[in-house]
Short mmCIF file of C-alpha atoms in Angstrom, two decimals:
data_model
loop_
_atom_site.label_atom_id
_atom_site.label_comp_id
_atom_site.label_asym_id
_atom_site.label_seq_id
_atom_site.Cartn_x
_atom_site.Cartn_y
_atom_site.Cartn_z
CA MET A 5 -74.34 -67.02 -58.81
CA LYS A 6 -76.73 -64.51 -60.46
CA ARG A 7 -76.85 -60.99 -59.10
CA ASP A 8 -78.27 -57.73 -60.37
CA GLU A 9 -75.56 -55.22 -61.28
CA ASP A 10 -76.59 -52.74 -58.57
CA SER A 11 -76.74 -55.46 -55.94
CA TRP A 12 -73.30 -56.69 -56.96
CA MET A 13 -71.75 -53.22 -56.58
CA ILE A 14 -73.32 -52.81 -53.16
CA GLN A 15 -71.99 -56.21 -52.02
CA VAL A 16 -68.46 -55.37 -53.20
CA ALA A 17 -68.53 -52.05 -51.36
CA LEU A 18 -69.77 -53.70 -48.17
CA LEU A 19 -67.11 -56.38 -48.31
CA LYS A 20 -64.42 -53.71 -48.64
CA LEU A 21 -65.89 -51.82 -45.70
CA THR A 22 -65.99 -55.00 -43.60
CA LYS A 23 -62.31 -55.66 -44.29
CA LYS A 24 -61.41 -52.09 -43.28
CA LEU A 25 -63.40 -52.45 -40.06
CA ARG A 26 -61.53 -55.65 -39.24
CA LEU A 27 -58.16 -53.94 -39.74
CA ILE A 28 -59.25 -51.09 -37.43
CA GLN A 29 -60.52 -53.63 -34.87
CA ASN A 30 -57.21 -55.54 -34.88
CA TRP A 31 -55.24 -52.29 -34.41
CA ILE A 32 -57.38 -51.28 -31.44
CA LEU A 33 -57.10 -54.75 -29.90
CA ILE A 34 -53.32 -54.44 -30.01
CA HIS A 35 -52.94 -50.79 -28.97
CA ILE A 36 -55.94 -50.03 -26.75
CA GLY A 37 -57.54 -53.25 -25.54
CA GLU A 38 -60.78 -55.10 -26.12
CA LYS A 39 -62.63 -53.47 -23.20
CA SER A 40 -62.64 -50.00 -24.73
CA THR A 41 -65.88 -48.39 -25.87
CA ILE A 42 -64.40 -47.95 -29.34
CA ILE A 43 -63.70 -51.65 -29.85
CA LYS A 44 -67.23 -52.54 -28.74
CA GLU A 45 -68.63 -50.15 -31.32
CA ILE A 46 -66.34 -51.54 -34.03
CA ILE A 47 -67.38 -55.12 -33.25
CA THR A 48 -71.06 -54.14 -33.44
CA MET A 49 -70.50 -52.38 -36.76
CA GLU A 50 -68.61 -55.38 -38.11
CA LYS A 51 -71.45 -57.73 -37.22
CA GLN A 52 -73.93 -55.47 -38.92
CA GLN A 53 -71.79 -55.16 -42.06
CA THR A 54 -71.18 -58.92 -42.19
CA LYS A 55 -74.95 -59.48 -42.22
CA LEU A 56 -75.35 -56.88 -44.97
CA ALA A 57 -72.47 -58.39 -46.95
CA LEU A 58 -74.25 -61.73 -47.28
CA THR A 59 -75.76 -62.42 -50.66
CA LYS A 60 -79.39 -63.51 -50.74
CA THR A 61 -78.25 -67.08 -51.39
CA GLU A 62 -75.79 -67.04 -48.50
CA ASP A 63 -78.37 -65.58 -46.14
CA LEU A 64 -80.91 -68.20 -47.20
CA LEU A 65 -78.36 -70.98 -46.70
CA ALA A 66 -77.55 -69.75 -43.18
CA LYS A 67 -81.25 -69.73 -42.27
CA THR A 68 -81.79 -73.14 -43.87
CA LEU A 69 -78.82 -74.62 -41.99
CA TYR A 70 -80.12 -73.17 -38.74
CA LYS A 71 -83.55 -74.71 -39.32
CA ALA A 72 -81.94 -78.09 -40.05
CA TYR A 73 -79.84 -77.73 -36.88
CA SER A 74 -82.89 -76.78 -34.79
CA THR A 75 -85.25 -79.43 -36.16
CA ASN A 76 -82.64 -82.15 -36.72
CA LYS A 77 -83.81 -82.66 -40.31
CA SER A 78 -81.20 -83.04 -43.01
CA LEU A 79 -80.91 -81.20 -46.33
CA ASP A 80 -80.34 -82.46 -49.87
CA ILE A 81 -76.84 -81.69 -51.13
CA ALA A 82 -78.11 -81.22 -54.69
CA ASP A 83 -80.19 -78.22 -53.62
CA TRP A 84 -77.08 -76.32 -52.53
CA THR A 85 -74.28 -77.60 -54.78
CA ASN A 86 -72.18 -74.75 -56.24
CA LYS A 87 -74.36 -72.12 -54.56
CA VAL A 88 -71.53 -70.80 -52.35
CA THR A 89 -68.74 -70.10 -54.79
CA ASP A 90 -65.82 -69.14 -52.54
CA GLU A 91 -64.41 -69.75 -49.09
CA GLU A 92 -64.95 -66.18 -47.91
CA GLY A 93 -68.65 -66.46 -48.65
CA ALA A 94 -68.75 -69.79 -46.82
CA TYR A 95 -67.26 -68.22 -43.69
CA HIS A 96 -69.87 -65.43 -43.96
CA VAL A 97 -72.57 -68.11 -43.92
CA GLN A 98 -70.95 -69.76 -40.89
CA SER A 99 -70.81 -66.45 -39.00
CA GLN A 100 -74.46 -65.80 -39.70
CA LEU A 101 -75.34 -69.37 -38.66
CA MET A 102 -73.59 -68.84 -35.32
CA GLU A 103 -75.50 -65.58 -34.83
CA LEU A 104 -78.75 -67.46 -35.37
CA LYS A 105 -77.79 -70.11 -32.81
CA ASN A 106 -77.64 -67.28 -30.25
CA GLU A 107 -75.34 -69.14 -27.86
CA ALA A 108 -71.85 -68.35 -26.65
CA VAL A 109 -69.02 -69.85 -28.69
CA GLY A 110 -67.28 -72.48 -26.58
CA GLY A 111 -64.44 -72.99 -29.01
CA TYR A 112 -63.48 -74.12 -32.48
CA LYS A 113 -62.70 -77.27 -34.40
CA VAL A 114 -60.07 -77.54 -37.12
CA SER A 115 -60.83 -79.91 -39.99
CA LEU A 116 -58.95 -81.28 -43.00
CA THR A 117 -55.67 -81.51 -41.10
CA SER A 118 -54.21 -84.39 -43.09
CA GLU A 119 -53.31 -84.79 -46.75
CA GLU A 120 -55.80 -87.65 -47.04
CA THR A 121 -58.79 -85.68 -45.75
CA GLN A 122 -57.84 -82.62 -47.79
CA LYS A 123 -57.90 -84.74 -50.94
CA MET A 124 -61.34 -86.08 -50.02
CA PHE A 125 -62.79 -82.58 -49.93
CA ASP A 126 -60.68 -81.10 -52.74
CA SER A 127 -58.84 -78.71 -50.44
CA HIS A 128 -55.24 -77.59 -50.05
CA SER A 129 -55.54 -76.30 -46.50
CA PRO A 130 -57.43 -76.86 -43.25
CA LEU A 131 -60.67 -75.09 -42.37
CA TYR A 132 -62.33 -74.19 -39.10
CA GLY A 133 -65.76 -74.19 -37.52
CA ALA A 134 -67.10 -72.44 -34.44
CA GLN A 135 -68.88 -74.57 -31.84
CA VAL A 136 -71.37 -73.50 -29.17
CA GLU A 137 -70.60 -74.01 -25.48
CA SER A 138 -73.28 -76.65 -24.91
CA ARG A 139 -71.64 -78.99 -27.43
CA PHE A 140 -68.41 -79.28 -25.43
CA LEU A 141 -68.97 -82.10 -22.93
CA ARG A 142 -66.68 -83.48 -20.24
CA SER A 143 -65.84 -87.18 -20.13
CA PRO A 144 -67.53 -89.49 -19.28
CA ALA A 145 -70.46 -88.21 -21.31
CA THR A 146 -73.78 -89.56 -22.56
CA PHE A 147 -75.53 -88.36 -25.69
CA SER A 148 -78.55 -89.49 -27.70
CA LEU A 149 -78.12 -90.65 -31.28
CA ASN A 150 -81.56 -89.21 -32.02
CA LYS A 151 -80.09 -85.73 -31.58
CA MET A 152 -77.72 -86.34 -34.49
CA LEU A 153 -78.17 -86.82 -38.24
CA GLU A 154 -75.19 -88.67 -39.76
CA PRO A 155 -72.48 -88.54 -37.07
CA LEU A 156 -68.94 -89.91 -37.21
CA VAL A 157 -66.40 -90.27 -34.40
CA GLU A 158 -62.85 -88.91 -34.32
CA VAL A 159 -59.93 -88.96 -31.90
CA GLU A 160 -58.18 -85.65 -31.24
CA LEU A 161 -56.14 -83.48 -28.93
CA VAL A 162 -57.99 -80.49 -27.51
CA PHE A 163 -56.26 -77.38 -26.22
CA ARG A 164 -57.93 -74.96 -23.83
CA VAL A 165 -56.82 -71.34 -23.89
CA GLU A 166 -55.41 -70.28 -20.51
CA LYS A 167 -53.75 -67.01 -21.59
CA GLU A 168 -54.38 -64.79 -24.60
CA LEU A 169 -52.97 -66.22 -27.83
CA THR A 170 -51.63 -64.15 -30.73
CA ASN A 171 -50.51 -64.99 -34.23
CA ALA A 172 -46.98 -64.00 -33.17
CA ASP A 173 -46.81 -66.85 -30.64
CA SER A 174 -44.28 -69.59 -31.33
CA LEU A 175 -45.25 -73.23 -30.83
CA GLU A 176 -43.38 -73.14 -27.52
CA GLU A 177 -45.38 -70.11 -26.41
CA LEU A 178 -48.64 -71.81 -27.40
CA MET A 179 -47.67 -74.69 -25.12
CA GLN A 180 -47.08 -72.28 -22.24
CA LYS A 181 -50.46 -70.58 -22.71
CA THR A 182 -52.70 -73.66 -22.94
CA SER A 183 -53.83 -76.82 -21.25
CA VAL A 184 -54.34 -80.06 -23.16
CA ALA A 185 -56.66 -83.08 -23.09
CA GLY A 186 -57.50 -86.11 -25.15
CA ALA A 187 -60.90 -85.91 -26.83
CA LEU A 188 -63.55 -87.68 -28.85
CA GLU A 189 -65.06 -85.43 -31.48
CA VAL A 190 -68.36 -86.27 -33.14
CA PRO A 191 -68.69 -84.49 -36.51
CA ASP A 192 -72.23 -84.23 -37.79
CA CYS A 193 -73.63 -82.58 -40.88
CA ARG A 194 -76.91 -80.99 -41.88
CA PHE A 195 -76.63 -82.54 -45.37
CA LYS A 196 -77.61 -86.11 -46.29
CA ASP A 197 -74.86 -88.54 -47.36
CA TRP A 198 -72.21 -85.93 -46.70
CA PHE A 199 -69.10 -88.01 -46.01
CA PRO A 200 -66.78 -87.89 -47.84
CA SER A 201 -68.21 -86.07 -50.87
CA LEU A 202 -69.64 -82.77 -49.56
CA GLU A 203 -68.09 -79.76 -51.29
CA LYS A 204 -65.65 -77.81 -49.13
CA ASN A 205 -67.60 -74.55 -49.08
CA LEU A 206 -70.66 -76.33 -47.69
CA VAL A 207 -68.48 -77.93 -45.01
CA VAL A 208 -67.29 -74.45 -43.99
CA SER A 209 -70.83 -73.04 -44.14
CA ASP A 210 -72.06 -75.78 -41.80
CA ALA A 211 -69.50 -74.75 -39.15
CA ALA A 212 -67.07 -77.44 -40.31
CA VAL A 213 -69.79 -80.08 -39.72
CA GLY A 214 -69.65 -79.58 -35.99
CA GLY A 215 -71.49 -82.04 -33.77
CA LEU A 216 -70.00 -82.24 -30.29
CA VAL A 217 -66.66 -82.69 -28.53
CA VAL A 218 -66.10 -84.84 -25.45
CA VAL A 219 -63.10 -83.52 -23.52
CA GLY A 220 -60.97 -85.64 -21.20
CA ASP A 221 -58.91 -84.58 -18.19
CA LEU A 222 -57.06 -81.31 -18.74
CA PHE A 223 -53.40 -80.81 -17.87
CA PRO A 224 -50.99 -77.92 -18.43
CA THR A 225 -49.50 -78.59 -21.85
CA THR A 226 -45.95 -78.03 -20.62
CA VAL A 227 -46.48 -80.61 -17.86
CA VAL A 228 -47.64 -83.33 -20.26
CA PHE A 229 -45.09 -82.59 -22.97
CA GLU A 230 -41.40 -81.90 -22.55
CA ASN A 231 -41.10 -80.03 -25.83
CA VAL A 232 -42.88 -79.26 -29.11
CA LYS A 233 -41.63 -82.41 -30.78
CA SER A 234 -43.21 -84.66 -28.15
CA VAL A 235 -46.71 -83.31 -28.99
CA ALA A 236 -46.32 -85.03 -32.36
CA ASN A 237 -45.73 -88.38 -30.64
CA VAL A 238 -49.09 -89.18 -29.02
CA HIS A 239 -50.66 -92.57 -29.69
CA CYS A 240 -54.33 -93.45 -29.32
CA THR A 241 -56.58 -96.50 -29.48
CA LEU A 242 -60.28 -96.22 -30.30
CA ARG A 243 -62.56 -98.95 -28.97
CA PHE A 244 -66.26 -99.61 -29.48
CA GLU A 245 -67.66 -101.87 -26.76
CA SER A 246 -64.92 -104.53 -26.47
CA GLU A 247 -63.56 -104.19 -30.02
CA THR A 248 -60.50 -102.18 -31.01
CA LEU A 249 -61.47 -100.29 -34.14
CA LYS A 250 -58.62 -97.88 -34.86
CA LYS A 251 -55.17 -96.82 -33.75
CA GLY A 252 -53.81 -93.39 -34.49
CA HIS A 253 -50.92 -90.97 -34.07
CA SER A 254 -50.87 -87.22 -33.46
CA SER A 255 -48.41 -86.61 -36.30
CA GLU A 256 -51.39 -87.06 -38.66
CA VAL A 257 -52.56 -83.60 -37.58
CA LEU A 258 -50.50 -81.24 -39.79
CA GLY A 259 -47.40 -83.02 -38.53
CA ASN A 260 -48.12 -81.75 -35.00
CA PRO A 261 -51.39 -80.62 -33.35
CA LEU A 262 -49.65 -77.41 -32.27
CA ASN A 263 -49.38 -76.52 -35.96
CA SER A 264 -53.15 -76.82 -36.17
CA LEU A 265 -53.63 -74.52 -33.17
CA GLN A 266 -51.21 -71.99 -34.63
CA TRP A 267 -52.97 -72.12 -38.00
CA LEU A 268 -56.32 -71.41 -36.32
CA VAL A 269 -55.00 -68.44 -34.32
CA THR A 270 -53.66 -66.90 -37.53
CA LYS A 271 -56.79 -67.66 -39.58
CA LEU A 272 -59.10 -66.18 -36.95
CA GLN A 273 -56.96 -63.04 -36.83
CA GLN A 274 -57.35 -62.72 -40.61
CA HIS A 275 -61.12 -62.83 -40.06
CA GLY A 276 -61.03 -60.20 -37.33
CA LYS A 277 -61.58 -62.75 -34.57
CA LYS A 278 -59.56 -64.28 -31.77
CA LEU A 279 -59.70 -67.05 -29.21
CA SER A 280 -60.82 -66.15 -25.72
CA VAL A 281 -59.48 -67.53 -22.46
CA GLY A 282 -61.46 -70.65 -21.57
CA GLN A 283 -62.32 -71.61 -25.14
CA TYR A 284 -61.40 -75.02 -26.55
CA VAL A 285 -59.72 -75.93 -29.83
CA SER A 286 -60.22 -79.41 -31.23
CA THR A 287 -57.19 -79.67 -33.46
CA GLY A 288 -57.90 -82.49 -35.92
CA THR A 289 -58.38 -86.23 -36.08
CA PHE A 290 -55.69 -88.88 -35.64
CA ILE A 291 -57.78 -91.38 -37.66
CA LEU A 292 -60.25 -91.68 -40.51
CA PRO A 293 -63.59 -91.58 -38.67
CA PRO A 294 -65.99 -94.52 -38.45
CA LYS A 295 -69.74 -93.97 -38.17
CA LEU A 296 -71.07 -93.31 -34.68
CA LYS A 297 -73.58 -95.86 -33.41
CA GLU A 298 -75.35 -96.75 -30.20
CA GLY A 299 -73.04 -98.14 -27.53
CA THR A 300 -69.94 -97.21 -25.56
CA TRP A 301 -66.95 -95.55 -27.21
CA VAL A 302 -63.61 -95.23 -25.43
CA THR A 303 -60.35 -93.78 -26.67
CA ARG A 304 -57.12 -94.23 -24.73
CA PHE A 305 -54.04 -92.02 -25.04
CA ASP A 306 -50.46 -92.42 -23.89
CA ASN A 307 -48.36 -89.59 -22.41
CA GLY A 308 -50.52 -89.70 -19.29
CA LEU A 309 -53.58 -88.24 -21.01
CA GLY A 310 -55.79 -91.15 -19.93
CA GLU A 311 -59.06 -92.12 -21.58
CA VAL A 312 -62.18 -90.42 -22.89
CA LYS A 313 -65.58 -92.14 -22.79
CA LEU A 314 -68.81 -91.47 -24.65
CA THR A 315 -71.96 -93.54 -24.17
CA VAL A 316 -74.36 -93.21 -27.08
CA THR A 317 -78.03 -93.96 -26.39
CA LYS A 318 -80.93 -94.26 -28.82
#
């Protein structure tokens, strides 16, 4: 990425300042509380510095992604290949994209939670994407295919935050502080022909190719599951119309979907963010996703989680 020397020095200084602000914010969250005047000022400053820390290319990408999101018109991958050179820059783009959407964050999705999907996108770890409130739907749901670009369909467990989560929480404590539901997630991307060859930093920039999430019936996690180990033993069946397409198992998600939730809590903390009570976390797919098409999709779970239904219209 080409930068003038002066511009480069300014960007480095701003990035360092942003990191310091995040450390101060985290300290205040722990020792004072998020409702204080100080923390509100720090959060405002951080948002301003994050905007300033964007390179011209990153800022342009965020605006271009927002336009594609708003107009439902896809972008050419070739125009943006190798333009975002690191993961930190990609998360800056994502943050700016969410600012442009100007809607409350309803939760997050975690992607690349299996060895197979990480290999597809040349990654050694998961990644996350923020999702706006209006894209979390309750089952049974109906959605128009015309509002999507190149959607897929995945089967996941979703956790809803019932009590504040911290990166010090054990898996057992995460169970005690959440409710759980089966879900159908519909990834969608603002780039043409994106699956499975889109570079990882563009996946991150595009909010982890978020589309929508259809959430089933919610239950206290500790009521559904006796212990941590049992969360890794959920089976699902995905059906389209009357045909069984896929069967999956929750152990595909980092060995246990609770590991995915714990990873997200820690990663968000590193970025100066945290999950809020009421937000959802879609933890990762049990299956390799087929393409979404018009018709009725149903996934059924064991462990008393029931079924989730999505009707896709034209």
